[in-house]
Amino acid sequence: MARPRHRSGNLPAETTSFVGRRRELAEIRKKLSTTRLVSLVGPGGVGKTRLALRAAADLGRGFADGAWLVELAEVRDGALVTNVVLGALDLRDQAATTPLQILTSHFGERQVLLLLDNCEHVIDSVAQVVTQLLRAAPNLRVIATSREPLAVPGEHVVPVPPLALPDEDGRASVEQLQQNEAVMLFAERAAAASGSFELSGANQVTVVRLCRRLDGLPLAIELAAVRTRVLTVEQILERLSDRFGLLTGGARVALPRHQTLRNTIDWSYELLTAVEQTVLRRLGVFAGRFTLEDVGGVCTFEDVLASEVLEVLTSLVDKSLVTKEDVDGVACYRLHETMREYASVKSRAADEEVRLAERCLEYYRTTCTSAAAGARYCLPEWLLWAEMEIDNIRAVLQDCVARRDSARGLDIAASMRYYWITHGTTESLGWLDQFAGSGEASPQTQVGAFYLRGWLSVLQANPVAARPWLARAVAVARDSQQLAQLAESLAMSANVEHMLGDAAGAGRLLEEAEAIAVDLCDYVATIEVLQARTVHAFFGADMATATAVSSEGVRLSREAGDLYVLEFMLRNLGTVAMLGGDLAAAKARLSEALRVARQIDQRFAEYFLLSGFGSHAASSGQARRAARLFGAAASVGAGAGADNRGPHAPFLAEAKESATRALGEAKFGAEFDAGKRLSRQAAVR
């Protein structure tokens, strides 16, 4: 049995040095030792995120279950806050349990530090979620960053001011200035940008004036420092002072800090080429990460060519206006929240906002529907793409709601079938229910959406809800002569009738589906019918048929590269072998099924498979191992909202009872709890 897991969380590695903030770090540490919610509050660009990340990294070592970052800047709908938290924690919404229930179950007694970043635009939703989580999870601690407090009971606020400024009189030595936060930040970033900058007696007065001119705002200082690649500090100060002087009419008055930041960004923007300015302001349309292809598809019209995008993005990254990230080997980009707001304002001023939003919506509709056509045959790659793009996809779905564009909304929602099934069952129901009434959607989209809506209800063990949706899918498919989709919908309807106890009705639906599939010789129709036939066989306790049909399903799905179905069929074979007493064959089939499930990150299947391994251990006389595996399964299931339902449930319950009898309830409970603490990877190797 593997060792218990150590989960370190998901905090990103620091790519630049952290400067100053000793007082604030000490205050955060002190407050979190006596309270459970600390909010870092300050204006945009003041460095709240960086401070919170450093505090979380320092404090996270004291939390057995790690420190976890949840980025909320991309969330435009407060109702999705819990879904975003689930994703950040690598949990799944795959059943009838709500995301909030999954989170409260997951945190339970765990010792977790949760960092919620950029809360201000969904602050009411964040406040509600945090209140409920803290109430349910006694060992949870939360750090929030926001431009205003959450205003919930028990919150302690730490104001985040600008960096400490040097005295204006210029009497400080170079050595003394090197201890000042604002000067330290400028000097370090300028040295990194230019490769040669060094604070000295010759430039110290100018650096002091520049840092004071920028009010000690970290984002403004970093934007200025990067310009030392091509300008001297004197030139930077002169140009910034000219801009600020124009704003105040030359009067020696202090600018509001938000205006200081805005004018620093304005200055950086005006130093860009025309095409760089255009691309930067158009990037504000993206809610989350974006790729080179996304920019080419959305932002290249009129005066921007697709061939220019790579060079322009590279330049914007070099100027610290765009951030580059590598996600699973794919280069992608994002804007700082302050920069995204600025870009949106510039886009509106250029009268591009409406056109840009339309291009973004249509780009994602086309991209999503095109990718969906072959998703089942390259599911690992498709899921990586979907996870990377989900913030943008959610944003365009929300745009469809605002426009009352149900036809395109349904196109997009239905095309994300495998993402919803593996990541967001409850969320998807909300989108589908909003758009399903569209009479303008194509028959193909309607059938796909109605079928998906029924399938999701099946996964939630709600056959009563599934039945009318699948009936609609059958009716539209029949009327529009979409025969493969008709067979698929009839096959799923047969599963529903079994769940409702109507074996005869299920048999009739399955016969019709099978007749269509035989005539079509279509893979999708054939494989869906085979899946339904295995369910039919299990409900009828016909293990010979279940074996034959599942074996054929394994052969066909392996040839097609359909990993979702391959896992299902292998799991069936493993279950049949175990029920028949062939424990060696059962272990081999279940092991392969588990490898496939992990390839496509199918937590629901992983839950059933770990339960299957528990049954295998119980049947092999390994009661202690069985108890731990059942515990590991329960942990995975809780993290996906899954529970043990379906035709396999009685067999698993019997195995669990067998292990309990062998160990006694107390020892079984102890081993079960130990299994819950195992990592997904460690439970079965």
XYZ file of C-alpha atoms in Angstrom:
685
model
C 0.000 0.000 0.000
C 1.387 3.387 -0.960
C 2.233 6.139 1.505
C -0.307 8.866 2.284
C -0.150 11.785 -0.073
C 1.388 15.165 0.477
C -0.447 17.792 -1.498
C 1.444 21.033 -1.875
C -1.292 22.926 -3.688
C -1.144 24.786 -6.968
C 0.697 28.026 -6.255
C 2.714 29.154 -9.292
C 6.475 29.370 -9.067
C 7.821 32.894 -8.747
C 9.491 34.074 -11.941
C 10.825 37.363 -10.562
C 12.176 38.388 -7.181
C 9.825 39.514 -4.435
C 10.653 42.951 -3.076
C 9.788 44.429 0.319
C 6.431 44.129 2.088
C 7.902 42.774 5.329
C 5.394 44.665 7.478
C 2.400 43.459 5.461
C 3.655 39.862 5.434
C 4.075 39.932 9.199
C 0.573 41.342 9.629
C -0.965 38.674 7.380
C 0.875 35.948 9.278
C -0.275 37.344 12.617
C -3.914 37.715 11.572
C -4.147 34.242 10.031
C -2.901 32.742 13.272
C -5.996 34.015 15.076
C -8.637 34.380 12.362
C -9.721 32.381 9.324
C -10.343 35.073 6.697
C -7.895 37.804 5.787
C -8.650 40.194 2.929
C -5.888 42.184 1.260
C -7.558 45.378 0.091
C -6.156 48.064 -2.181
C -6.447 49.640 -5.635
C -5.479 47.975 -8.896
C -1.762 47.799 -9.579
C -0.750 48.093 -5.925
C 0.569 44.521 -5.759
C -2.158 42.639 -3.874
C -1.810 39.447 -5.908
C 1.963 39.234 -5.583
C 1.791 39.906 -1.853
C -0.917 37.284 -1.385
C 1.042 34.700 -3.356
C 4.168 35.277 -1.279
C 2.161 35.085 1.954
C 0.455 31.886 0.800
C 3.783 30.342 -0.214
C 5.297 31.160 3.184
C 2.283 30.014 5.189
C 1.282 27.083 2.980
C 3.955 24.847 4.469
C 1.935 24.813 7.672
C -1.144 23.377 5.964
C -1.103 19.605 5.550
C -3.325 19.764 2.475
C -1.598 22.674 0.799
C -2.184 26.216 -0.387
C -4.436 26.666 -3.418
C -4.828 29.651 -5.727
C -8.190 30.467 -7.322
C -8.003 33.186 -9.977
C -11.347 34.987 -10.221
C -10.400 37.799 -12.606
C -11.766 35.809 -15.540
C -15.165 35.132 -13.938
C -17.922 37.344 -15.311
C -20.879 35.557 -13.723
C -20.957 35.252 -9.942
C -22.951 32.029 -10.228
C -19.806 30.346 -11.586
C -17.529 31.149 -8.639
C -17.917 27.670 -7.129
C -17.218 26.052 -10.510
C -13.977 28.002 -10.828
C -12.946 27.013 -7.301
C -13.635 23.362 -8.183
C -11.415 23.621 -11.247
C -8.570 25.262 -9.348
C -8.670 22.489 -6.739
C -8.669 19.845 -9.489
C -12.118 18.635 -8.455
C -14.994 17.701 -10.757
C -18.727 18.313 -10.944
C -19.992 15.043 -12.436
C -23.214 14.222 -10.626
C -26.306 15.686 -8.979
C -24.346 17.184 -6.084
C -23.930 20.961 -6.391
C -20.427 22.436 -6.712
C -20.780 24.031 -3.273
C -21.678 20.671 -1.730
C -18.663 19.078 -3.407
C -16.431 21.815 -1.981
C -17.775 21.546 1.558
C -17.394 17.762 1.429
C -13.870 18.071 0.048
C -12.624 20.572 2.611
C -14.260 18.744 5.534
C -11.510 18.373 8.125
C -8.702 19.121 5.657
C -6.106 21.741 6.535
C -6.161 24.041 3.511
C -5.114 27.617 2.773
C -7.301 29.010 -0.009
C -6.234 32.140 -1.912
C -9.088 33.863 -3.763
C -7.588 36.465 -6.089
C -9.408 39.451 -7.674
C -12.758 39.145 -5.902
C -14.144 42.637 -6.439
C -16.277 42.104 -9.556
C -18.054 39.038 -8.106
C -17.764 40.102 -4.490
C -21.306 39.223 -3.379
C -20.978 35.666 -4.667
C -17.509 35.276 -3.164
C -18.771 36.531 0.184
C -21.575 33.953 0.208
C -19.298 31.084 -0.818
C -16.578 31.976 1.690
C -19.110 32.274 4.501
C -20.531 28.823 3.805
C -17.141 27.172 3.338
C -15.723 28.592 6.560
C -18.828 27.472 8.410
C -18.530 23.914 7.052
C -14.743 23.426 7.167
C -13.134 24.219 10.549
C -9.526 23.893 9.331
C -9.907 26.082 6.246
C -8.149 29.456 6.095
C -8.809 32.013 3.348
C -6.790 34.902 1.939
C -8.784 37.118 -0.426
C -7.572 39.985 -2.596
C -10.030 42.672 -3.567
C -10.446 46.387 -4.140
C -13.011 46.368 -1.325
C -13.633 44.147 1.714
C -15.908 41.114 1.470
C -17.855 42.479 4.457
C -18.591 39.095 6.038
C -18.432 38.093 9.715
C -14.943 37.264 10.929
C -13.128 39.075 8.102
C -9.890 40.853 8.978
C -8.732 43.463 6.477
C -5.089 44.180 5.680
C -4.807 47.397 3.642
C -2.188 47.143 0.898
C -0.554 50.541 0.379
C 1.920 51.461 -2.368
C 5.555 50.639 -1.728
C 7.436 52.788 0.770
C 8.922 55.829 -0.963
C 12.355 57.402 -0.466
C 12.620 60.881 1.001
C 12.435 63.681 -1.528
C 15.404 65.604 -0.169
C 17.910 63.284 -1.875
C 20.172 63.014 1.160
C 20.023 59.227 1.358
C 23.094 57.313 0.225
C 23.023 54.674 -2.498
C 23.345 52.026 0.207
C 20.342 53.446 2.064
C 18.279 53.699 -1.115
C 18.992 50.055 -1.879
C 16.905 49.244 1.209
C 13.919 51.279 0.028
C 11.086 49.164 -1.420
C 10.178 51.324 -4.419
C 13.797 51.917 -5.409
C 14.663 48.242 -4.927
C 11.836 47.195 -7.238
C 12.782 49.665 -9.949
C 16.483 48.784 -9.772
C 15.902 45.019 -9.911
C 13.418 45.189 -12.782
C 15.517 47.690 -14.720
C 18.606 45.491 -14.343
C 16.625 42.495 -15.591
C 15.211 44.441 -18.543
C 18.338 46.252 -19.704
C 20.996 43.838 -18.540
C 23.189 46.739 -17.452
C 21.281 49.083 -15.156
C 22.813 49.740 -11.760
C 21.771 52.202 -9.081
C 24.578 54.696 -8.581
C 25.362 58.148 -7.305
C 24.946 59.440 -10.841
C 21.346 58.296 -11.257
C 20.036 57.997 -7.703
C 18.304 61.403 -7.631
C 16.478 60.673 -10.883
C 15.442 57.214 -9.694
C 14.080 58.703 -6.459
C 12.091 61.303 -8.380
C 10.744 58.655 -10.751
C 9.611 56.342 -7.947
C 7.937 59.253 -6.177
C 6.350 60.393 -9.436
C 4.863 56.883 -9.768
C 3.537 56.966 -6.181
C 5.274 53.692 -5.348
C 2.738 51.685 -7.371
C 4.429 48.377 -8.283
C 2.722 47.944 -11.669
C 3.599 51.508 -12.702
C 7.208 51.057 -11.543
C 7.560 47.799 -13.478
C 6.143 49.340 -16.657
C 8.628 52.190 -16.378
C 11.574 49.921 -15.538
C 11.141 47.772 -18.629
C 11.678 50.888 -20.760
C 15.308 51.112 -19.622
C 15.999 48.789 -22.538
C 15.740 51.782 -24.871
C 15.557 54.907 -22.671
C 17.654 56.351 -19.870
C 16.058 56.936 -16.488
C 16.206 60.674 -17.193
C 14.285 60.211 -20.450
C 11.666 58.051 -18.744
C 11.148 60.633 -15.986
C 10.990 63.493 -18.483
C 8.357 61.821 -20.643
C 6.242 60.749 -17.709
C 6.466 64.204 -16.133
C 5.336 65.803 -19.391
C 2.261 63.585 -19.448
C 1.393 64.221 -15.803
C 2.001 67.930 -16.257
C -0.482 68.066 -19.128
C -3.057 66.391 -16.928
C -2.689 68.904 -14.074
C -2.050 71.968 -16.197
C 1.498 72.113 -14.887
C 0.405 72.700 -11.311
C 2.419 71.049 -8.564
C -0.441 68.971 -7.209
C -0.555 65.292 -6.392
C -2.411 63.023 -8.780
C -4.837 60.437 -7.390
C -3.066 57.073 -7.386
C -5.482 55.525 -9.864
C -4.727 58.404 -12.224
C -0.988 57.865 -11.769
C -1.357 54.253 -12.855
C -3.652 55.143 -15.750
C -1.206 57.706 -17.058
C 1.735 55.340 -16.719
C -0.153 52.792 -18.799
C -1.141 55.542 -21.254
C 2.500 56.477 -21.602
C 3.506 52.863 -22.227
C 0.658 52.515 -24.721
C 1.690 55.605 -26.677
C 5.223 54.265 -27.057
C 3.844 51.262 -28.956
C 3.621 51.057 -32.715
C 0.174 51.500 -34.234
C -0.291 47.768 -34.797
C 0.871 46.979 -31.239
C -1.660 49.457 -29.867
C -4.433 47.911 -31.934
C -3.653 44.349 -30.890
C -3.274 45.273 -27.207
C -6.645 46.985 -26.988
C -8.321 44.094 -28.816
C -6.836 41.548 -26.407
C -9.202 42.908 -23.761
C -11.999 40.877 -25.360
C -10.534 37.648 -23.940
C -11.786 36.726 -20.473
C -8.942 34.329 -19.718
C -5.895 32.829 -21.386
C -5.577 33.082 -25.139
C -3.356 31.461 -27.728
C -1.665 32.731 -30.847
C -4.457 31.104 -32.867
C -7.118 32.836 -30.778
C -5.568 36.233 -31.401
C -5.309 35.469 -35.105
C -8.955 34.444 -35.236
C -10.405 37.329 -33.250
C -8.122 40.352 -33.471
C -6.922 40.354 -37.088
C -9.121 42.603 -39.159
C -8.618 45.850 -41.030
C -5.145 47.093 -40.027
C -3.822 43.907 -38.359
C -2.586 40.947 -40.408
C -2.443 37.376 -39.134
C 1.222 37.242 -40.145
C 2.007 40.062 -37.689
C 0.486 38.492 -34.590
C 3.466 36.484 -33.317
C 5.874 39.398 -33.620
C 3.420 41.790 -31.979
C 2.663 39.444 -29.072
C 6.380 38.876 -28.524
C 6.926 42.623 -28.366
C 4.047 43.140 -25.912
C 5.419 40.382 -23.673
C 8.867 41.988 -23.781
C 7.301 45.285 -22.672
C 5.526 43.577 -19.720
C 2.106 44.503 -21.110
C 1.142 40.865 -21.779
C 2.097 37.821 -19.706
C 3.215 34.589 -21.389
C 2.522 31.189 -19.820
C 3.163 27.594 -20.832
C 0.180 25.318 -20.222
C 0.810 21.635 -20.930
C 3.404 22.535 -23.527
C 1.216 25.137 -25.249
C 2.254 28.791 -25.262
C -0.585 31.012 -24.140
C -0.977 34.564 -22.945
C -3.029 36.637 -20.537
C -3.515 40.235 -19.476
C -3.141 41.561 -15.953
C -6.640 42.503 -14.756
C -5.747 46.209 -14.693
C -4.410 45.934 -18.240
C -7.540 44.096 -19.402
C -9.705 46.903 -18.037
C -7.511 49.450 -19.801
C -7.655 47.540 -23.092
C -11.441 47.372 -22.907
C -11.670 51.131 -22.385
C -9.400 51.726 -25.379
C -11.430 49.322 -27.513
C -14.616 51.168 -26.601
C -13.002 54.504 -27.445
C -11.931 53.122 -30.837
C -15.550 52.070 -31.501
C -14.438 48.435 -31.856
C -16.106 46.893 -28.815
C -19.292 45.638 -30.486
C -17.529 44.305 -33.558
C -14.836 42.674 -31.462
C -17.375 40.922 -29.233
C -19.173 39.605 -32.313
C -15.933 38.306 -33.809
C -15.045 36.638 -30.501
C -18.438 34.959 -30.223
C -18.399 33.702 -33.791
C -14.779 32.549 -33.517
C -15.527 30.410 -30.477
C -18.765 29.095 -31.972
C -16.896 27.973 -35.078
C -13.885 26.670 -33.152
C -15.966 24.758 -30.590
C -18.282 23.128 -33.103
C -15.408 22.187 -35.417
C -13.359 20.700 -32.587
C -16.364 18.780 -31.257
C -16.677 16.748 -34.453
C -13.550 14.719 -33.700
C -13.275 15.199 -29.932
C -14.045 11.593 -28.998
C -11.095 10.356 -31.107
C -8.502 12.673 -29.516
C -10.076 13.209 -26.122
C -6.950 13.897 -23.990
C -5.817 16.667 -26.338
C -9.343 18.070 -26.707
C -9.841 18.204 -22.941
C -6.553 20.070 -22.477
C -7.736 22.611 -25.052
C -11.143 22.905 -23.363
C -9.627 23.439 -19.912
C -7.345 26.148 -21.257
C -10.171 27.952 -23.084
C -13.048 27.464 -20.641
C -12.958 31.032 -19.277
C -13.344 32.450 -22.781
C -16.053 29.912 -23.620
C -17.988 30.800 -20.480
C -17.690 34.470 -21.397
C -19.123 33.975 -24.895
C -21.922 31.822 -23.474
C -22.732 34.669 -21.097
C -22.624 37.038 -24.076
C -25.158 34.811 -25.839
C -27.430 35.079 -22.804
C -27.109 38.874 -22.834
C -27.824 39.018 -26.577
C -30.632 36.452 -26.302
C -28.769 34.566 -29.008
C -29.969 31.104 -28.023
C -29.119 29.496 -31.365
C -25.395 30.158 -31.147
C -25.443 29.625 -27.400
C -26.871 26.157 -27.956
C -24.260 25.469 -30.647
C -21.453 26.232 -28.197
C -22.987 24.557 -25.145
C -23.771 21.342 -27.036
C -20.314 21.229 -28.622
C -18.666 21.086 -25.176
C -20.225 17.667 -24.474
C -17.143 15.889 -23.148
C -16.029 18.824 -21.016
C -19.398 18.979 -19.281
C -19.491 15.218 -18.760
C -16.026 15.077 -17.217
C -15.878 18.477 -15.507
C -19.132 20.371 -15.111
C -22.418 18.496 -15.118
C -24.339 20.982 -12.990
C -22.940 24.002 -14.828
C -23.842 22.546 -18.209
C -27.463 22.022 -17.201
C -27.726 25.743 -16.576
C -26.407 26.650 -20.023
C -28.437 24.018 -21.871
C -31.654 24.913 -20.082
C -31.187 28.587 -20.964
C -30.695 27.906 -24.666
C -32.729 24.737 -25.308
C -35.884 26.626 -26.259
C -34.254 28.125 -29.332
C -36.272 27.371 -32.423
C -33.532 28.869 -34.592
C -30.891 26.245 -33.820
C -30.268 23.668 -36.525
C -31.860 20.213 -36.127
C -28.372 18.755 -35.732
C -27.621 21.112 -32.833
C -31.012 20.448 -31.249
C -30.570 16.676 -31.340
C -27.074 16.954 -29.879
C -28.227 19.325 -27.137
C -31.319 17.315 -26.176
C -29.320 14.078 -26.160
C -26.606 15.662 -24.017
C -29.186 17.069 -21.609
C -30.674 13.597 -21.198
C -27.265 11.956 -20.827
C -26.287 14.414 -18.110
C -29.455 13.568 -16.207
C -28.566 9.870 -16.510
C -25.150 10.626 -15.002
C -26.969 12.373 -12.173
C -29.042 9.198 -11.660
C -32.191 11.129 -12.576
C -33.948 9.053 -15.258
C -37.235 10.889 -14.757
C -35.582 14.140 -15.877
C -33.694 12.379 -18.685
C -36.725 10.776 -20.335
C -38.404 13.914 -21.863
C -35.102 15.301 -23.143
C -34.231 12.068 -24.896
C -37.758 11.874 -26.296
C -37.194 15.306 -27.852
C -33.864 14.135 -29.276
C -35.539 11.060 -30.791
C -38.355 13.139 -32.296
C -36.097 15.749 -33.925
C -33.640 13.111 -35.169
C -36.478 11.110 -36.681
C -38.081 14.157 -38.344
C -34.767 15.382 -39.772
C -33.569 11.894 -40.793
C -30.410 12.031 -38.668
C -30.237 8.270 -38.418
C -26.977 7.864 -36.498
C -28.177 10.387 -33.909
C -31.553 8.626 -33.816
C -29.873 5.313 -32.975
C -27.743 7.030 -30.333
C -30.782 8.682 -28.718
C -32.834 5.473 -28.772
C -29.961 3.576 -27.154
C -29.663 6.099 -24.329
C -33.449 6.044 -23.929
C -33.220 2.273 -23.424
C -30.793 2.847 -20.551
C -33.268 5.272 -19.000
C -36.116 2.773 -19.197
C -33.954 0.207 -17.423
C -33.273 2.724 -14.663
C -37.027 3.250 -14.373
C -37.669 -0.496 -14.155
C -39.236 -0.999 -17.601
C -37.088 -3.785 -19.056
C -39.593 -4.543 -21.824
C -39.712 -0.917 -22.945
C -35.927 -0.771 -22.869
C -35.749 -3.878 -25.046
C -38.056 -2.374 -27.682
C -36.054 0.841 -27.890
C -32.812 -1.118 -28.118
C -34.149 -3.299 -30.931
C -35.039 -0.241 -33.011
C -31.671 1.373 -32.325
C -29.846 -1.816 -33.266
C -31.751 -2.168 -36.539
C -30.770 1.372 -37.550
C -27.130 0.852 -36.571
C -26.858 -2.378 -38.563
C -28.180 -0.664 -41.694
C -25.931 2.380 -41.287
C -22.608 0.650 -40.530
C -21.768 3.858 -38.633
C -19.241 3.714 -35.772
C -21.025 6.154 -33.446
C -24.405 4.471 -33.875
C -22.872 1.016 -33.473
C -20.839 1.817 -30.374
C -23.715 3.590 -28.635
C -25.943 0.579 -29.241
C -23.242 -1.738 -27.893
C -22.993 0.356 -24.732
C -26.753 0.130 -24.254
C -26.662 -3.630 -24.841
C -24.101 -4.068 -22.057
C -26.333 -2.116 -19.688
C -29.277 -4.276 -20.805
C -27.245 -7.417 -20.107
C -26.164 -6.255 -16.646
C -29.701 -5.373 -15.616
C -30.767 -8.827 -16.830
C -27.807 -10.560 -15.126
C -26.818 -11.997 -18.532
C -23.067 -12.139 -18.034
C -22.361 -14.091 -21.233
C -23.933 -11.374 -23.373
C -22.253 -8.655 -21.319
C -18.878 -10.292 -21.992
C -19.451 -10.746 -25.716
C -20.806 -7.245 -26.287
C -18.156 -5.566 -24.142
C -15.393 -7.480 -25.951
C -16.696 -6.241 -29.286
C -16.936 -2.745 -27.834
C -13.312 -2.908 -26.703
C -12.207 -3.975 -30.172
C -14.125 -1.250 -32.009
C -13.344 1.591 -29.609
C -9.654 0.674 -29.494
C -9.490 0.739 -33.294
C -11.279 4.103 -33.390
C -9.228 5.661 -30.598
C -12.421 6.309 -28.607
C -11.019 6.298 -25.073
C -14.258 7.244 -23.331
C -16.029 4.138 -24.623
C -12.916 1.966 -24.297
C -12.760 2.649 -20.565
C -16.461 1.832 -20.163
C -16.163 -1.472 -22.012
C -12.986 -2.524 -20.185
C -14.643 -1.736 -16.866
C -17.574 -3.935 -17.833
C -15.259 -6.810 -18.743
C -13.438 -6.464 -15.432
C -16.703 -6.527 -13.517
C -17.963 -9.600 -15.379
C -14.671 -11.418 -14.808
C -14.782 -10.632 -11.097
C -18.366 -11.810 -10.749
C -17.361 -14.998 -12.542
C -14.467 -15.601 -10.158
C -11.681 -14.957 -12.700
C -9.765 -12.564 -10.478
C -6.641 -12.431 -12.660
C -8.630 -11.366 -15.724
C -10.626 -8.917 -13.619
C -7.475 -7.218 -12.343
C -6.008 -6.959 -15.840
C -9.171 -5.398 -17.304
C -9.722 -3.018 -14.410
C -6.062 -1.942 -14.473
C -6.223 -1.067 -18.155
C -9.534 0.713 -17.653
C -7.988 2.784 -14.865
C -5.060 3.784 -17.082
C -7.492 4.912 -19.770
C -9.691 6.760 -17.257
C -6.660 8.708 -16.066
C -5.683 9.532 -19.649
C -9.000 11.331 -20.091
C -9.243 12.469 -16.456
C -12.570 10.657 -16.034
C -13.043 10.909 -12.258
C -16.504 9.339 -12.288
C -15.058 6.224 -13.919
C -12.040 6.318 -11.628
C -14.390 6.251 -8.652
C -16.130 3.129 -9.961
C -12.816 1.501 -10.848
C -11.283 2.076 -7.424
C -14.468 0.600 -5.974
C -13.974 -2.321 -8.355
C -10.431 -2.828 -7.096
C -11.842 -2.797 -3.578
C -14.247 -5.548 -4.561
C -11.382 -7.464 -6.161
C -9.340 -7.211 -2.967
C -12.308 -8.351 -0.870
C -12.855 -11.330 -3.184
C -9.140 -12.162 -2.888
C -9.304 -12.232 0.899
C -7.427 -8.923 1.294
C -9.925 -7.153 3.537
C -7.493 -4.475 4.766
C -6.513 -3.520 1.227
C -10.179 -3.586 0.227
C -11.088 -1.133 2.986
C -8.358 1.270 1.902
C -9.400 1.070 -1.727
C -13.015 1.734 -0.807
C -11.777 4.759 1.149
C -9.730 5.985 -1.813
C -12.783 5.529 -4.030
C -14.910 7.534 -1.617
C -12.377 10.378 -1.709
C -12.309 10.465 -5.517
C -16.089 10.211 -5.607
C -16.501 13.105 -3.185
C -14.205 15.199 -5.374
C -16.426 14.530 -8.377
C -19.833 14.556 -6.725
C -20.198 10.848 -7.548
C -21.897 8.090 -5.642
C -22.403 4.382 -6.229
C -25.481 3.868 -8.382
C -26.293 1.720 -11.373
C -26.323 -2.014 -12.092
C -22.936 -2.605 -10.427
C -24.019 -1.091 -7.099
C -25.299 -4.285 -5.406
C -22.062 -6.159 -6.161
C -19.922 -3.364 -4.713
C -22.100 -3.088 -1.608
C -21.750 -6.824 -1.009
C -17.956 -6.637 -1.286
C -17.839 -3.727 1.155
C -19.941 -5.661 3.654
C -17.645 -8.669 3.255
C -14.560 -6.605 4.099
C -16.356 -5.035 7.064
C -17.249 -8.451 8.456
C -13.675 -9.659 8.035
C -12.101 -6.687 9.813
C -14.808 -5.548 12.177
C -16.379 -2.127 11.912
C -13.728 -0.236 13.898
C -10.740 -1.563 11.963
C -12.578 -1.269 8.654
C -13.343 2.366 9.479
C -9.704 3.103 10.333
C -8.431 1.540 7.099
C -11.194 3.260 5.127
C -10.112 6.643 6.531
C -6.477 5.848 5.695
C -7.552 5.126 2.127
C -9.299 8.482 1.906
C -5.937 10.141 2.568
C -4.225 8.350 -0.330
C -3.616 10.225 -3.544
C -5.459 9.121 -6.651
C -2.175 7.891 -8.108
C -1.058 6.121 -4.935
C -4.248 4.135 -4.366
C -3.479 1.731 -7.230
C -0.095 1.591 -8.898
